[in-house]
């Protein structure tokens, strides 16, 4: 139980840290205001598209990390992780709806949850391959 909760926390912090670090790099490179989330402060449309796609990649990494760390009750840990992302997405909507576009507030948690689920499925397939050998 505690290991599953720690896996969820580690997965969430990995997503948050990677996303914030990528925003930090762009802010320093373009010498813009430091904003560690969202797409409204990004310099152009290709950057917006890239950061939107990165939400899926960060979710994939977080899902792989969480499912690796959980070891037992992996499906419960991933379900909790996805629910955490959904709740945080709703909180982001209520706080950031005046600053960020609606499509981003919907697509970001959706892509992250999709990445988490794909990471879980990849880890599950890997475990099944290892048990068959």
Coordinates of C-alpha atoms in Angstrom, one line a residue:
X1 CA 0.0 0.0 0.0
X2 CA 2.7 2.5 1.0
X3 CA 4.9 1.4 -1.9
X4 CA 1.9 2.1 -4.3
X5 CA 1.4 5.6 -2.8
X6 CA 5.1 6.3 -3.1
X7 CA 5.0 5.1 -6.7
X8 CA 2.2 7.5 -7.5
X9 CA 4.1 10.4 -5.8
X10 CA 7.3 9.6 -7.7
X11 CA 5.4 9.4 -11.0
X12 CA 3.6 12.7 -10.4
X13 CA 6.8 14.5 -9.4
X14 CA 8.7 13.1 -12.4
X15 CA 6.0 14.5 -14.7
X16 CA 6.0 17.9 -12.9
X17 CA 9.8 18.2 -12.7
X18 CA 10.3 17.3 -16.4
X19 CA 7.6 19.6 -17.5
X20 CA 8.8 22.5 -15.4
X21 CA 12.4 21.9 -16.5
X22 CA 11.4 22.0 -20.2
X23 CA 9.5 25.3 -19.5
X24 CA 12.5 26.7 -17.7
X25 CA 14.8 25.9 -20.6
X26 CA 12.5 27.7 -23.1
X27 CA 12.1 30.7 -20.8
X28 CA 15.8 31.1 -20.4
X29 CA 16.5 30.5 -24.1
X30 CA 13.9 33.0 -25.3
X31 CA 14.5 35.4 -22.3
X32 CA 10.8 35.5 -21.5
X33 CA 8.8 35.5 -18.3
X34 CA 9.4 32.4 -16.2
X35 CA 6.2 30.3 -16.3
X36 CA 6.6 26.7 -15.4
X37 CA 3.4 25.3 -16.9
X38 CA 0.9 26.0 -19.7
X39 CA 1.3 27.1 -23.3
X40 CA 0.2 30.7 -23.3
X41 CA 3.7 32.0 -22.7
X42 CA 5.4 29.9 -25.4
X43 CA 6.9 31.8 -28.3
X44 CA 5.2 30.2 -31.3
X45 CA 2.8 27.6 -32.5
X46 CA 5.4 24.8 -33.1
X47 CA 6.5 25.2 -29.4
X48 CA 2.8 25.0 -28.3
X49 CA 2.4 21.8 -30.3
X50 CA 5.7 20.4 -29.1
X51 CA 4.8 21.0 -25.4
X52 CA 1.4 19.5 -25.9
X53 CA 2.9 16.3 -27.3
X54 CA 5.4 16.3 -24.5
X55 CA 2.5 15.9 -22.0
X56 CA 2.0 12.4 -23.5
X57 CA 5.7 11.6 -23.2
X58 CA 5.9 12.8 -19.6
X59 CA 2.9 10.7 -18.8
X60 CA 4.5 7.7 -20.4
X61 CA 7.6 8.2 -18.4
X62 CA 5.6 8.7 -15.2
X63 CA 3.5 5.6 -15.9
X64 CA 6.6 3.5 -16.5
X65 CA 8.2 4.8 -13.3
X66 CA 5.1 4.3 -11.2
X67 CA 4.4 0.8 -12.4
X68 CA 8.0 -0.2 -11.9
X69 CA 8.1 1.1 -8.4
X70 CA 4.7 -0.3 -7.4
X71 CA 5.6 -3.9 -8.1
X72 CA 2.4 -5.3 -6.4
X73 CA -1.1 -3.9 -7.0
X74 CA 0.2 -2.1 -10.1
X75 CA -3.2 -1.7 -11.6
X76 CA -4.5 0.0 -8.4
X77 CA -1.5 2.3 -8.3
X78 CA -2.0 3.3 -11.9
X79 CA -5.7 3.9 -11.4
X80 CA -4.9 6.1 -8.4
X81 CA -2.3 7.9 -10.5
X82 CA -4.8 8.6 -13.3
X83 CA -7.4 9.8 -10.9
X84 CA -4.8 12.1 -9.3
X85 CA -4.0 13.6 -12.8
X86 CA -7.8 14.0 -13.4
X87 CA -8.3 15.9 -10.1
X88 CA -5.2 18.1 -10.7
X89 CA -6.6 18.8 -14.3
X90 CA -9.8 20.0 -12.8
X91 CA -8.0 22.1 -10.3
X92 CA -5.9 23.6 -13.1
X93 CA -9.0 24.3 -15.0
X94 CA -10.6 26.2 -12.1
X95 CA -7.4 28.2 -11.4
X96 CA -5.9 28.7 -14.9
X97 CA -9.0 29.1 -17.1
X98 CA -8.5 32.8 -17.5
X99 CA -4.8 32.4 -18.6
X100 CA -4.7 29.2 -20.6
X101 CA -6.8 28.1 -23.6
X102 CA -9.6 25.6 -23.0
X103 CA -8.2 23.1 -25.5
X104 CA -4.9 22.9 -23.5
X105 CA -6.7 22.5 -20.2
X106 CA -8.5 19.5 -21.6
X107 CA -5.8 18.0 -23.8
X108 CA -3.0 18.2 -21.3
X109 CA -4.4 15.9 -18.6
X110 CA -6.0 13.7 -21.2
X111 CA -2.7 13.1 -23.0
X112 CA -0.9 12.7 -19.7
X113 CA -3.4 10.0 -18.6
X114 CA -3.0 8.3 -22.0
X115 CA 0.7 8.2 -21.5
X116 CA 0.4 6.9 -18.0
X117 CA -1.9 4.1 -19.2
X118 CA 0.5 3.2 -22.1
X119 CA 3.4 3.1 -19.7
X120 CA 1.5 0.7 -17.5
X121 CA 0.6 -1.5 -20.5
X122 CA 4.2 -1.6 -21.7
X123 CA 5.4 -2.5 -18.2
X124 CA 2.7 -5.1 -17.9
X125 CA 3.7 -6.6 -21.3
X126 CA 7.4 -6.6 -20.2
X127 CA 6.6 -8.5 -17.0
X128 CA 4.5 -11.1 -18.9
X129 CA 7.4 -11.6 -21.3
X130 CA 9.8 -12.1 -18.4
X131 CA 7.6 -14.7 -16.8
X132 CA 7.2 -16.7 -20.0
X133 CA 10.9 -17.0 -20.4

